[in-house]
Short mmCIF file of C-alpha atoms and ligand atoms in Angstrom, two decimals:
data_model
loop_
_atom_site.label_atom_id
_atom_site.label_comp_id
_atom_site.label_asym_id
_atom_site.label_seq_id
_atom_site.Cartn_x
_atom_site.Cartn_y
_atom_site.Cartn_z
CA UNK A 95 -4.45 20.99 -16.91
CA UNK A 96 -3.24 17.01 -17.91
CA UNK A 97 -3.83 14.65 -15.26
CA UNK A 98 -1.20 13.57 -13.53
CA UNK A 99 0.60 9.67 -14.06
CA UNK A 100 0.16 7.06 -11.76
CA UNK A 101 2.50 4.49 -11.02
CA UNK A 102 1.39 1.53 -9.41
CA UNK A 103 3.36 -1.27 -7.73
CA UNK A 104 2.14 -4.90 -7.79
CA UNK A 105 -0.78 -3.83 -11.36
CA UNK A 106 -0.01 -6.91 -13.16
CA UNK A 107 -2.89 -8.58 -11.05
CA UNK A 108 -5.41 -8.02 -7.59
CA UNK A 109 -6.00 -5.08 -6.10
CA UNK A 110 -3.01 -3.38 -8.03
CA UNK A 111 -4.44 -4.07 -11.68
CA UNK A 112 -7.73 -3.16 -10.70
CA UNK A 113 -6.54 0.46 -9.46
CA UNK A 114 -5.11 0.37 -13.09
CA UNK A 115 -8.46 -0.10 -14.59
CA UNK A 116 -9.69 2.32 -12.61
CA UNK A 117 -7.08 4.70 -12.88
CA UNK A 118 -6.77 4.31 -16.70
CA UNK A 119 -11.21 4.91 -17.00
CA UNK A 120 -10.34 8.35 -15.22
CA UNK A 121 -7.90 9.13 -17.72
CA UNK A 122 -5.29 9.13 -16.11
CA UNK A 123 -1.90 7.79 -18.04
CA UNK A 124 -0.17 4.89 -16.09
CA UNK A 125 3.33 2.98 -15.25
CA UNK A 126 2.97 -0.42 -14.00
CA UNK A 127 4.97 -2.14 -11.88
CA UNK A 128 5.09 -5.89 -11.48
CA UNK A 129 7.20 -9.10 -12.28
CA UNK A 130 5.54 -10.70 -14.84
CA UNK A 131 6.08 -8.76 -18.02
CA UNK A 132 3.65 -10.57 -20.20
CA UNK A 133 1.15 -9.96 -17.97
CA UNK A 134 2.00 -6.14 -17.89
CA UNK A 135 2.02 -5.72 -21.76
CA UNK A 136 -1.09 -7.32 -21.65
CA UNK A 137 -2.68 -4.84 -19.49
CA UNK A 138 -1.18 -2.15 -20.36
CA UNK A 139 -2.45 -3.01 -24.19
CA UNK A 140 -5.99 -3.50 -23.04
CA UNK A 141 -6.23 -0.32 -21.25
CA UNK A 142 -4.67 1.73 -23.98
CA UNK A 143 -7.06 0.49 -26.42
CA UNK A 144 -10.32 0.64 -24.31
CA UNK A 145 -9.45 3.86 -22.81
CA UNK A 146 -6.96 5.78 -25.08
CA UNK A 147 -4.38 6.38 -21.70
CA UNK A 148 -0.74 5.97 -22.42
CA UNK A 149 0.44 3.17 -20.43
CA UNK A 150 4.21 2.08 -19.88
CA UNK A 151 5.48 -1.10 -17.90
CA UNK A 152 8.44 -0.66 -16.12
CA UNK A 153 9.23 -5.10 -14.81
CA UNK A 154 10.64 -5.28 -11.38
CA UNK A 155 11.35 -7.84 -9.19
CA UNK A 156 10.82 -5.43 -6.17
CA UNK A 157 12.59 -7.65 -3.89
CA UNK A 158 15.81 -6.95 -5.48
CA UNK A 159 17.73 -3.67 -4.76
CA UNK A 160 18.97 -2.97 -8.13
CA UNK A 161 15.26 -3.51 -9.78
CA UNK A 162 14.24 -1.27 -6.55
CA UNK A 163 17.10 1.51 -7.97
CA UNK A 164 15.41 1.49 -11.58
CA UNK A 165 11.76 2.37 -10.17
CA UNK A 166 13.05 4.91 -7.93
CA UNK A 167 14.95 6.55 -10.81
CA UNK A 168 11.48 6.71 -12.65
CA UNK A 169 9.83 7.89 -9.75
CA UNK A 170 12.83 10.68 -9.39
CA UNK A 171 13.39 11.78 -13.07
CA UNK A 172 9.56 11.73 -14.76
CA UNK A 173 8.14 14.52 -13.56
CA UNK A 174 4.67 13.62 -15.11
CA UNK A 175 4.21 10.88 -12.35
CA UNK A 176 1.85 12.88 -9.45
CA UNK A 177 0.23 9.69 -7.68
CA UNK A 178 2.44 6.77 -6.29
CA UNK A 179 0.50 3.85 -5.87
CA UNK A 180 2.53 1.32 -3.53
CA UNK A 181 0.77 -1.68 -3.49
CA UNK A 182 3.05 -4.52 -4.43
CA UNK A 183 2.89 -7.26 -1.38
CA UNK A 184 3.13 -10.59 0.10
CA UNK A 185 1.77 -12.81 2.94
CA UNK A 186 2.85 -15.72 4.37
CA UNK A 187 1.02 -19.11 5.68
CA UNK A 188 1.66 -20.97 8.99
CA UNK A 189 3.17 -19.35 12.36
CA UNK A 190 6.38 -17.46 13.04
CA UNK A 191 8.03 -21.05 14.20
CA UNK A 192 7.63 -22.51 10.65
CA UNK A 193 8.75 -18.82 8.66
CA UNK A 194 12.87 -19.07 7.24
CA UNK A 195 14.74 -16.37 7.02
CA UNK A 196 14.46 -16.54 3.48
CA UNK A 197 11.01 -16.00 3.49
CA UNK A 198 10.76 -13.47 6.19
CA UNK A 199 13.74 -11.35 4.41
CA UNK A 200 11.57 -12.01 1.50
CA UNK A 201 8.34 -10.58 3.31
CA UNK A 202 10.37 -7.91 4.58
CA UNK A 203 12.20 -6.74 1.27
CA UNK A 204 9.13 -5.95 -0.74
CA UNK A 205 5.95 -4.83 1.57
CA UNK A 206 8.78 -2.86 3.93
CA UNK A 207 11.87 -1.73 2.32
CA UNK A 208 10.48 -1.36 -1.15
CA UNK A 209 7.39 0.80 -0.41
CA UNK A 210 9.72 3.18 1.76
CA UNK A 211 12.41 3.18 -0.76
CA UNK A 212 9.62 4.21 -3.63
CA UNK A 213 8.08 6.54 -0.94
CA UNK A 214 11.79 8.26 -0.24
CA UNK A 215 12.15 8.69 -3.62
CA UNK A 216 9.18 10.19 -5.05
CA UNK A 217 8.77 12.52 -2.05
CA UNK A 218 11.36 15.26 -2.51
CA UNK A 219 9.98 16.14 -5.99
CA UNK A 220 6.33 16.26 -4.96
CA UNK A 221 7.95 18.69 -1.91
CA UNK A 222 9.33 20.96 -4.95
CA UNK A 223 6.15 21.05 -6.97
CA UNK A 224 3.63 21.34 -3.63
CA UNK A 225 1.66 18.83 -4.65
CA UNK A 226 1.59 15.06 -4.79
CA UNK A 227 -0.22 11.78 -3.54
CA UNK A 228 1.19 8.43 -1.94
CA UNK A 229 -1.23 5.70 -1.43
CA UNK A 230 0.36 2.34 0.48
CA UNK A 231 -1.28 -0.60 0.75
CA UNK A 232 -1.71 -1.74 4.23
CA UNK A 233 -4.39 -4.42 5.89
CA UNK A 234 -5.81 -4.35 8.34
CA UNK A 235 -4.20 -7.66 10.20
CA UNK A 236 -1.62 -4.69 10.62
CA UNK A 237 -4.34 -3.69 13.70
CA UNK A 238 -4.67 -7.40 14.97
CA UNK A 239 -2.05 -9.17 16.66
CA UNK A 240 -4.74 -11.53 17.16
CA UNK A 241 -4.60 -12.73 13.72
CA UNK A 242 -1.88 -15.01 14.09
CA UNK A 243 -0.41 -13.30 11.06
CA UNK A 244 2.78 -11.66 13.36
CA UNK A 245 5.74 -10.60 10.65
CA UNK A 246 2.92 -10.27 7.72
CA UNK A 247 0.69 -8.24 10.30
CA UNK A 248 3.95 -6.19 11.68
CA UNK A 249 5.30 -5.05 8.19
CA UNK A 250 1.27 -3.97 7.69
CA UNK A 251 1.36 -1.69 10.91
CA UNK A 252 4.40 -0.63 9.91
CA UNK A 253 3.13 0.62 6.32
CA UNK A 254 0.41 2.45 8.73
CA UNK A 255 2.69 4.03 11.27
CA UNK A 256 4.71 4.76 7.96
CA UNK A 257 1.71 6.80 6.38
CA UNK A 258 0.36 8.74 9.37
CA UNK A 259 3.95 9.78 9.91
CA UNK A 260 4.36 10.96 6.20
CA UNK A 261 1.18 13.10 6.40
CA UNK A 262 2.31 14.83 9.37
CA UNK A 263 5.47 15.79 8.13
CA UNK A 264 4.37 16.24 4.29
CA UNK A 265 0.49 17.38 4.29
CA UNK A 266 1.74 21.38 5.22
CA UNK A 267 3.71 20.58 2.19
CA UNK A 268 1.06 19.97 0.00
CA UNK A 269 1.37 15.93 0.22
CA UNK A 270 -1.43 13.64 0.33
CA UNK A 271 -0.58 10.39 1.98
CA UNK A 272 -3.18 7.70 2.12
CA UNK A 273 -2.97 4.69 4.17
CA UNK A 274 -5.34 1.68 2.55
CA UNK A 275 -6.53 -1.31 5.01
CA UNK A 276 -8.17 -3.95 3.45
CA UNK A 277 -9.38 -7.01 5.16
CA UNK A 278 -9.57 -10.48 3.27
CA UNK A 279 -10.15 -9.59 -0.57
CA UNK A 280 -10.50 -12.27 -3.58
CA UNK A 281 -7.03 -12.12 -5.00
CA UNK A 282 -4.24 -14.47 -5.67
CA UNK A 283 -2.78 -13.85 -2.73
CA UNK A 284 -4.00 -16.33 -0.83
CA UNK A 285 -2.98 -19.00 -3.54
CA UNK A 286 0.77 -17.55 -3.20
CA UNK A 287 1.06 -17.79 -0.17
CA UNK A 288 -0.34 -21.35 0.14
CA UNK A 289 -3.27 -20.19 2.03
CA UNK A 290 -6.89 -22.77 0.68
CA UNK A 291 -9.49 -19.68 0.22
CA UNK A 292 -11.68 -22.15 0.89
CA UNK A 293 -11.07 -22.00 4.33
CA UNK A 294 -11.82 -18.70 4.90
CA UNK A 295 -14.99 -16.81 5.22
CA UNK A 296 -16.49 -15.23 3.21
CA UNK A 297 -14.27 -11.71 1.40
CA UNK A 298 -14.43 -8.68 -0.51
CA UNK A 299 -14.40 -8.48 -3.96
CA UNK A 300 -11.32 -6.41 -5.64
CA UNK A 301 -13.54 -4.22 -7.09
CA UNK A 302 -15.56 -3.09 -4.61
CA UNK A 303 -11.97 -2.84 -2.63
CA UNK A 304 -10.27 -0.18 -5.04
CA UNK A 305 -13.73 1.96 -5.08
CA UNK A 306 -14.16 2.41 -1.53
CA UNK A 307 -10.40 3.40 -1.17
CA UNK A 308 -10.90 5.72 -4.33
CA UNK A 309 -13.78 7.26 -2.78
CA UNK A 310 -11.41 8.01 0.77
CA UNK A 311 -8.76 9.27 -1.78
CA UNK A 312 -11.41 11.56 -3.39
CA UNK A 313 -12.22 12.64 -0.22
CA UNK A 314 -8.67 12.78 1.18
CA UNK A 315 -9.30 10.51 4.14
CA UNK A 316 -5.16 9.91 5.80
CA UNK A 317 -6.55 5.83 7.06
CA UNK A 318 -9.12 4.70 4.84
CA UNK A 319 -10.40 1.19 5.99
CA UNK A 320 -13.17 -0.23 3.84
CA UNK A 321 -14.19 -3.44 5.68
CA UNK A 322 -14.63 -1.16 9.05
CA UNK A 323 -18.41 -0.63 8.94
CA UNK A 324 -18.79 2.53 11.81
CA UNK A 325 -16.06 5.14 11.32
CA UNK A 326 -16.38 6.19 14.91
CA UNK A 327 -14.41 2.49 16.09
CA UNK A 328 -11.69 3.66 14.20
CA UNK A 329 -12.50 7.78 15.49
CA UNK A 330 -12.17 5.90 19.16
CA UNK A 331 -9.23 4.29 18.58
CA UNK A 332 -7.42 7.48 17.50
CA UNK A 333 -8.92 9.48 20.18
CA UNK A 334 -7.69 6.88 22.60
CA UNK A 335 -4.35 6.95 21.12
CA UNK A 336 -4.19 10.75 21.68
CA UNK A 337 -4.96 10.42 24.92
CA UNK A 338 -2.26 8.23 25.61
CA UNK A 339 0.28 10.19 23.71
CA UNK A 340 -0.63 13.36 26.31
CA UNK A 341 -0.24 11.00 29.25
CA UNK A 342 3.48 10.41 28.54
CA UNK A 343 5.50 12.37 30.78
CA UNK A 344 9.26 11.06 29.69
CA UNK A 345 10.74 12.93 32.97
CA UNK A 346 8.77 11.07 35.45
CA UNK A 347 8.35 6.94 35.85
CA UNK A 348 4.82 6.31 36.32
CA UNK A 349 2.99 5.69 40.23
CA UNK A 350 2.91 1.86 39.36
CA UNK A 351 6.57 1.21 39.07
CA UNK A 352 7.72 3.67 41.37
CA UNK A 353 7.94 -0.04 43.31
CA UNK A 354 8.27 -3.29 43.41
N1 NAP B 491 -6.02 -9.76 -0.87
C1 NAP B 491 -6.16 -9.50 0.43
O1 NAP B 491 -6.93 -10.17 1.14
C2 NAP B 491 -5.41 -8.36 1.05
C3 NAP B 491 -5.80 -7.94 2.33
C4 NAP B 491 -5.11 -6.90 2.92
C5 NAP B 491 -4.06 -6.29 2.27
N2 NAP B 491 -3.70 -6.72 1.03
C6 NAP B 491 -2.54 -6.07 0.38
O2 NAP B 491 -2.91 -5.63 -0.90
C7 NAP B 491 -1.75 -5.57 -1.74
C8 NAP B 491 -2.05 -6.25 -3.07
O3 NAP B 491 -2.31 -7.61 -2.81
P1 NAP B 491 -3.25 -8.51 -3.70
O4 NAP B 491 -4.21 -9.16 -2.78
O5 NAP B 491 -3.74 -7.78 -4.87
O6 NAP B 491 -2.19 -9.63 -4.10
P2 NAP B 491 -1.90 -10.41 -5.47
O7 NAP B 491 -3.16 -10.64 -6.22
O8 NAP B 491 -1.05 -11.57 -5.09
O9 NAP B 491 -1.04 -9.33 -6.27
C9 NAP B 491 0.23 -8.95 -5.79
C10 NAP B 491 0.89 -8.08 -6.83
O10 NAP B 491 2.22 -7.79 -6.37
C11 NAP B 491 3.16 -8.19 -7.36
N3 NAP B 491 4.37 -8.70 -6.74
C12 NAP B 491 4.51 -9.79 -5.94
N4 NAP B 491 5.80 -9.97 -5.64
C13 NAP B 491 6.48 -8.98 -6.26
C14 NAP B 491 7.86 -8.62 -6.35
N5 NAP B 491 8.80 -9.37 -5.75
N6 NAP B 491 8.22 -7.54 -7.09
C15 NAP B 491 7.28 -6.81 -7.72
N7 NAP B 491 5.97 -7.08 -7.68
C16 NAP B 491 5.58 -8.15 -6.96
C17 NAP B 491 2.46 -9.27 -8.16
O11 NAP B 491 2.93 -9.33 -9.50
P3 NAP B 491 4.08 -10.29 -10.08
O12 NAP B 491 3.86 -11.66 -9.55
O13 NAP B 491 3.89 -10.14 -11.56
O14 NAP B 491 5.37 -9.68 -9.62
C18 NAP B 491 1.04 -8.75 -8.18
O15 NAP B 491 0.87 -7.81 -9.21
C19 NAP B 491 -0.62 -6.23 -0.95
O16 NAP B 491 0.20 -5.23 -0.36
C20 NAP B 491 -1.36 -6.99 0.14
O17 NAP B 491 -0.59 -7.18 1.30
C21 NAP B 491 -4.34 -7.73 0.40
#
């Protein structure tokens, strides 16, 4: 049986291109996603020669809703495409007073709307052929208010909530949905966003990134969380999330407010 495509949003650099690499050394044939075509051909070029994969780019600026149209049509007519890979994102420096509405719109656009627009459109045909895989890109300032990181954090929790709501409604269907959270990683997108690296602590290499979460996909893990060093914090957190999900009773206002 052929392996299935992969497209991959955000592969002309980072964590995206490296999933490409890895991807392409599996044997898998590819469609990158990215901006900056040069950089694209140039990948794509290397991994065809050094592992024999057919590789297409497909530039988008996935900001835009009529580049946004063009990857969903791929995504809706090329039925050789079984893993979506929606990685394509954005941070942003300073605090919520200094952010423009350009920027958060921006923000918004591409690590929201895009990855559910390429999610929306993919899904329906992996419903038909019972079988499938998603894989978004979250991080795990998504679990960290704390961070300081609040729209950047926010449109990370949502690309959580986002995944563990896909898997419920789409794993009976055959759907495999994985949510990624990296912590810091060496990539440029620190440097985009005007964040100094140097500044930071210490971070994970790209590499060592993709094969962790490839290792959770292998094992088809729904929250795969590299940097997190005991599963059982993130085990507690779900259990403790369960338990406050059967302590909502929406017919009855809890003791505590019942006054003033
Ligand atoms: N690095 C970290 O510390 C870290 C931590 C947690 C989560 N993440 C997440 O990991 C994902 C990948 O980030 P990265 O660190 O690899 O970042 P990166 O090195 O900056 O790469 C981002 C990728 O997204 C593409 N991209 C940016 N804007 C785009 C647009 N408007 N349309 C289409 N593609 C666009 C870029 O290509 P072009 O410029 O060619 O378009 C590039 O290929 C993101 O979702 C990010 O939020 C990263």
């Amino acid at each position: 049986m052929s392996k299935p495509s992969v497209l991959i949003t955000g592969a002309s650099t980072g964590i995206g291109a490296v999933y490409a690499q890895r991807f392409a050394q599996r044997g898998n044939d590819l469609v990158l996603v990215a901006r900056d075509k040069a950089k694209l051909a140039a990948l794509a070029e290397r991994l065809h020669q050094e592992y024999g994969v057919a590789v297409d780019i497909l530039p988008a600026d996935l900001t835009q809703s009529e580049d946004v149209a063009t990857v969903e049509t791929r995504l809706r007519d090329d039925a050789k495409i079984g893993i979506l890979i929606n990685n394509a994102g954005i941070a942003q420096s300073g605090g919520f007073t200094g952010q423009t509405a350009e920027s958060i719109e921006r923000l918004i656009a591409l690590n929201v709307t895009a990855l559910t627009r390429l999610a929306n459109a993919v899904t329906p045909r992996f419903v038909q052929a019972g079988e499938g895989t998603i894989v978004n890109i979250s991080s795990v300032v998504g679990l960290a208010p704390e961070f300081g990181m609040s729209v950047y954090g926010a449109t990370k929790a949502y690309v959580l909530f986002l995944s563990q709501g896909l898997n419920v409604e789409l794993a009976g269907k055959g759907v495999y949905v994985q949510a990624v959270l990296p912590a810091g990683t060496y990539t440029e997108i620190w440097d985009r966003a005007g964040i100094d690296i140097k500044t930071l602590p210490q971070m994970m290499e790209a590499g060592d990134l993709v094969d962790a979460a490839l290792v959770g996909f292998d094992r088809r893990e729904t929250v795969t969380i590299p940097p997190v060093q005991s599963a059982s914090s993130w085990g507690s957190l779900e259990a403790a999330r369960q338990g406050l999900i059967a302590d909502i009773n929406q017919a009855k206002v809890a003791d505590r407010y019942q006054s003033a």
